[in-house]
PDB file of C-alpha atoms in Angstrom:
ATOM      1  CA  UNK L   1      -7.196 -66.777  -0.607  1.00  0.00           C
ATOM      2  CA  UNK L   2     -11.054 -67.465  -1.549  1.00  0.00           C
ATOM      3  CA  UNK L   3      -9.488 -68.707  -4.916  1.00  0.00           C
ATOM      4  CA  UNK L   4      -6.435 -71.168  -3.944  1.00  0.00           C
ATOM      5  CA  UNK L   5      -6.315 -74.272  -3.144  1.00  0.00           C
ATOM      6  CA  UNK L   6      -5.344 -74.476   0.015  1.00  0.00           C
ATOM      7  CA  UNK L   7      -6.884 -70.816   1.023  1.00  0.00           C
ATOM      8  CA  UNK L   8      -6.199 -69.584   4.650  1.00  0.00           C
ATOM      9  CA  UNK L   9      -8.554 -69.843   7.314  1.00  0.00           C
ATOM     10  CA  UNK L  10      -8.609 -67.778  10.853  1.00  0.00           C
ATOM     11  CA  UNK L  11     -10.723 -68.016  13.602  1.00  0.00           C
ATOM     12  CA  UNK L  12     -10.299 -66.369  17.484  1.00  0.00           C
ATOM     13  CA  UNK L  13     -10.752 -69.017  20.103  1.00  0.00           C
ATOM     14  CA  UNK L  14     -11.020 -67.877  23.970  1.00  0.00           C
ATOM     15  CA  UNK L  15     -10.038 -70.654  26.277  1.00  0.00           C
ATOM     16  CA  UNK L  16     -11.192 -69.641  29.264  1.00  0.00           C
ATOM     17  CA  UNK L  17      -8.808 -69.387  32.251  1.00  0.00           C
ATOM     18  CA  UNK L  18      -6.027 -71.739  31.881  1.00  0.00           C
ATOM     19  CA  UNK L  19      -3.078 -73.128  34.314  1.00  0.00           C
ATOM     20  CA  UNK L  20      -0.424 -71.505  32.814  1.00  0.00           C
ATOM     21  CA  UNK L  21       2.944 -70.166  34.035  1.00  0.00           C
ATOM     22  CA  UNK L  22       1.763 -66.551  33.909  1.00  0.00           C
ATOM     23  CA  UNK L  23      -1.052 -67.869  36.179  1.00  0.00           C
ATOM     24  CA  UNK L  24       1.079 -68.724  38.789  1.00  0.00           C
ATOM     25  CA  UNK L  25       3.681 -65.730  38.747  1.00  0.00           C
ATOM     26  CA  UNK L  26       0.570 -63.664  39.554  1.00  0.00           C
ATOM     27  CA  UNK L  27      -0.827 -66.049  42.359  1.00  0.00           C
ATOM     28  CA  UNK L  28       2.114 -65.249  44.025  1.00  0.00           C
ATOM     29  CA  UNK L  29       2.861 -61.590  43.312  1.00  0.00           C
ATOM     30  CA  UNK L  30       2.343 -59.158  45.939  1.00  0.00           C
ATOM     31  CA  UNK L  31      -1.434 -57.922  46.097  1.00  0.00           C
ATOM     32  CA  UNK L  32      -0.380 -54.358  46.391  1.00  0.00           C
ATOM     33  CA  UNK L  33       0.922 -54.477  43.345  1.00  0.00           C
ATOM     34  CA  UNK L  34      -1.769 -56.299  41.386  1.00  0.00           C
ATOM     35  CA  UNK L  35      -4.545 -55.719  42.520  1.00  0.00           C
ATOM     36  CA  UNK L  36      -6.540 -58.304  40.782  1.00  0.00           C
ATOM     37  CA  UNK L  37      -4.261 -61.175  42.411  1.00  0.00           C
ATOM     38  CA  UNK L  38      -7.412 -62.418  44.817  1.00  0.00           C
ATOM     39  CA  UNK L  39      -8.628 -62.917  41.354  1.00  0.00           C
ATOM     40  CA  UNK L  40      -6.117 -65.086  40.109  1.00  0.00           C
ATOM     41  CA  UNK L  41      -5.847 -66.935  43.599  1.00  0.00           C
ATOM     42  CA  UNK L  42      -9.458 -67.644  43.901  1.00  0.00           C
ATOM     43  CA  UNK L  43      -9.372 -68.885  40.315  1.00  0.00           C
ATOM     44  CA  UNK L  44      -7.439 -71.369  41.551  1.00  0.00           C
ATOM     45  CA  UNK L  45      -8.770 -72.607  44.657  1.00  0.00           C
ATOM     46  CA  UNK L  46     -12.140 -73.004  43.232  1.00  0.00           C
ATOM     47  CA  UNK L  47     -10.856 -75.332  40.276  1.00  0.00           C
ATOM     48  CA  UNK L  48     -12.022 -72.950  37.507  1.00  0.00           C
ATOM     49  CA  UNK L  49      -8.214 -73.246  35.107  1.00  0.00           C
ATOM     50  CA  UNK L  50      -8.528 -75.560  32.771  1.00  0.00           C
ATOM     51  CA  UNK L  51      -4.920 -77.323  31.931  1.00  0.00           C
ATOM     52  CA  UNK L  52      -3.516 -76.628  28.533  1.00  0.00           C
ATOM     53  CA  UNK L  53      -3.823 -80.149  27.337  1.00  0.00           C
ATOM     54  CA  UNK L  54      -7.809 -80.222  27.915  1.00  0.00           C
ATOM     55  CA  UNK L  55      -7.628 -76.951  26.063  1.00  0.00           C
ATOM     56  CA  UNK L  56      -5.523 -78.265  22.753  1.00  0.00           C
ATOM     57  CA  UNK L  57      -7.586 -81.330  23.028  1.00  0.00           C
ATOM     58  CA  UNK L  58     -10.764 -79.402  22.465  1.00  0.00           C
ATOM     59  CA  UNK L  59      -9.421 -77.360  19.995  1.00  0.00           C
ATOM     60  CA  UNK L  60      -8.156 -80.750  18.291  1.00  0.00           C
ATOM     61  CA  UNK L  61     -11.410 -82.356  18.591  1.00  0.00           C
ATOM     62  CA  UNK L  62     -13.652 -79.585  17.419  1.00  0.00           C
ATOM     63  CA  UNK L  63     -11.005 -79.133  14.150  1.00  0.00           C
ATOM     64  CA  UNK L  64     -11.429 -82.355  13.442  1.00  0.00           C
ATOM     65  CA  UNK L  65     -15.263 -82.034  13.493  1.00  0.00           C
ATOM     66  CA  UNK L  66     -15.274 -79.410  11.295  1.00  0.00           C
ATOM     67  CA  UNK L  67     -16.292 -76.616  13.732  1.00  0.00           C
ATOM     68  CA  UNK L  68     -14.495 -73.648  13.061  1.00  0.00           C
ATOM     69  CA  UNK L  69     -15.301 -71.005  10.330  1.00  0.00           C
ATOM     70  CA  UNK L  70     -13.501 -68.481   8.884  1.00  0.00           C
ATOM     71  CA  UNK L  71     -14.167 -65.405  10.188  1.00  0.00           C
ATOM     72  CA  UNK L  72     -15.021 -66.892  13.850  1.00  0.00           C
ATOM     73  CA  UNK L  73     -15.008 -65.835  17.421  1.00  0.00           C
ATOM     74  CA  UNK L  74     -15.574 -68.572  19.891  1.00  0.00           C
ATOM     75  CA  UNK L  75     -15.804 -69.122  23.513  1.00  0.00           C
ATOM     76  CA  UNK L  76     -14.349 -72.601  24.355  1.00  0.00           C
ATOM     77  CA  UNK L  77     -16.474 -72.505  27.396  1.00  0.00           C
ATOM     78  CA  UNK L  78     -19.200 -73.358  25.478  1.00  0.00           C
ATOM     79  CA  UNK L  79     -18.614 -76.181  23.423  1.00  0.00           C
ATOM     80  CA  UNK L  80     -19.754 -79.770  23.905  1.00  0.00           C
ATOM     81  CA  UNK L  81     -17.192 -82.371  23.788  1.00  0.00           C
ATOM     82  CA  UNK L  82     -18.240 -86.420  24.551  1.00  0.00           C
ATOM     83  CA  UNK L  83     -19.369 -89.557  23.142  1.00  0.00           C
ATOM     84  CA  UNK L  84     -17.334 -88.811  19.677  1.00  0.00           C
ATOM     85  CA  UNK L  85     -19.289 -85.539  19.074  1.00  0.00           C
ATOM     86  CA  UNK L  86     -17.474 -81.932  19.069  1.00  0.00           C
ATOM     87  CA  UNK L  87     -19.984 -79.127  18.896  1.00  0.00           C
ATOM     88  CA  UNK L  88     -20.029 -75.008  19.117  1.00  0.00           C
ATOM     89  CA  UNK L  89     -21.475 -72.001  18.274  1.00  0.00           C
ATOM     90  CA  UNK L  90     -19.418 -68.955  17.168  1.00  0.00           C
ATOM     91  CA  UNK L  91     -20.422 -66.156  20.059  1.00  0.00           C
ATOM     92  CA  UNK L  92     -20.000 -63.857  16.716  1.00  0.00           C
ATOM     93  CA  UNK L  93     -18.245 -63.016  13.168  1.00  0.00           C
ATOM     94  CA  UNK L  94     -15.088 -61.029  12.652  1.00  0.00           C
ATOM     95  CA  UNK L  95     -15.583 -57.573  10.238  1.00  0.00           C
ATOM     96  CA  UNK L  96     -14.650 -58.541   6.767  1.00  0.00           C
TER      97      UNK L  96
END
């Protein structure tokens, strides 16, 4: 890919916790049955789940910054997004 011309690129992005559909199936399973539902619940109530559209606009605006290397893993969490400026870090590299 190193050679083409439009080569390949991959990167792992972690979102954080997000609203999704999954994360309401399990705010309203039984507890008994998964245990980590307080989790999910609490999640919730404290206003930690991002939505997915402030997730794909991060990931938009850091792209278009030129963030992301090949190779990455980041932590969405962590980037810093305002005034026209998309910053972050990779938390590390993938193995060759």
């Amino acid at each position: 890919q190193q050679g083409r011309s439009n080569p390949v690129s991959i990167c792992s992005i972690y979102p954080g916790k997000v609203e999704t559909g999954m994360q309401r199936t399990v705010r309203q399973s039984d507890p008994a049955k998964f245990p980590a539902q307080p989790k999910f619940v609490m999640a919730k109530t404290q206003g930690t789940l991002s939505s997915p559209r402030e997730v794909a606009r991060s990931i938009i605006a850091l792209d278009a910054a030129g963030e992301f290397e090949n190779g990455c893993i980041y932590d969405l969490r962590s980037a810093s997004l305002g005034e026209g400026r998309a910053s972050i870090e990779p938390i590390r590299m993938l193995p060759p």
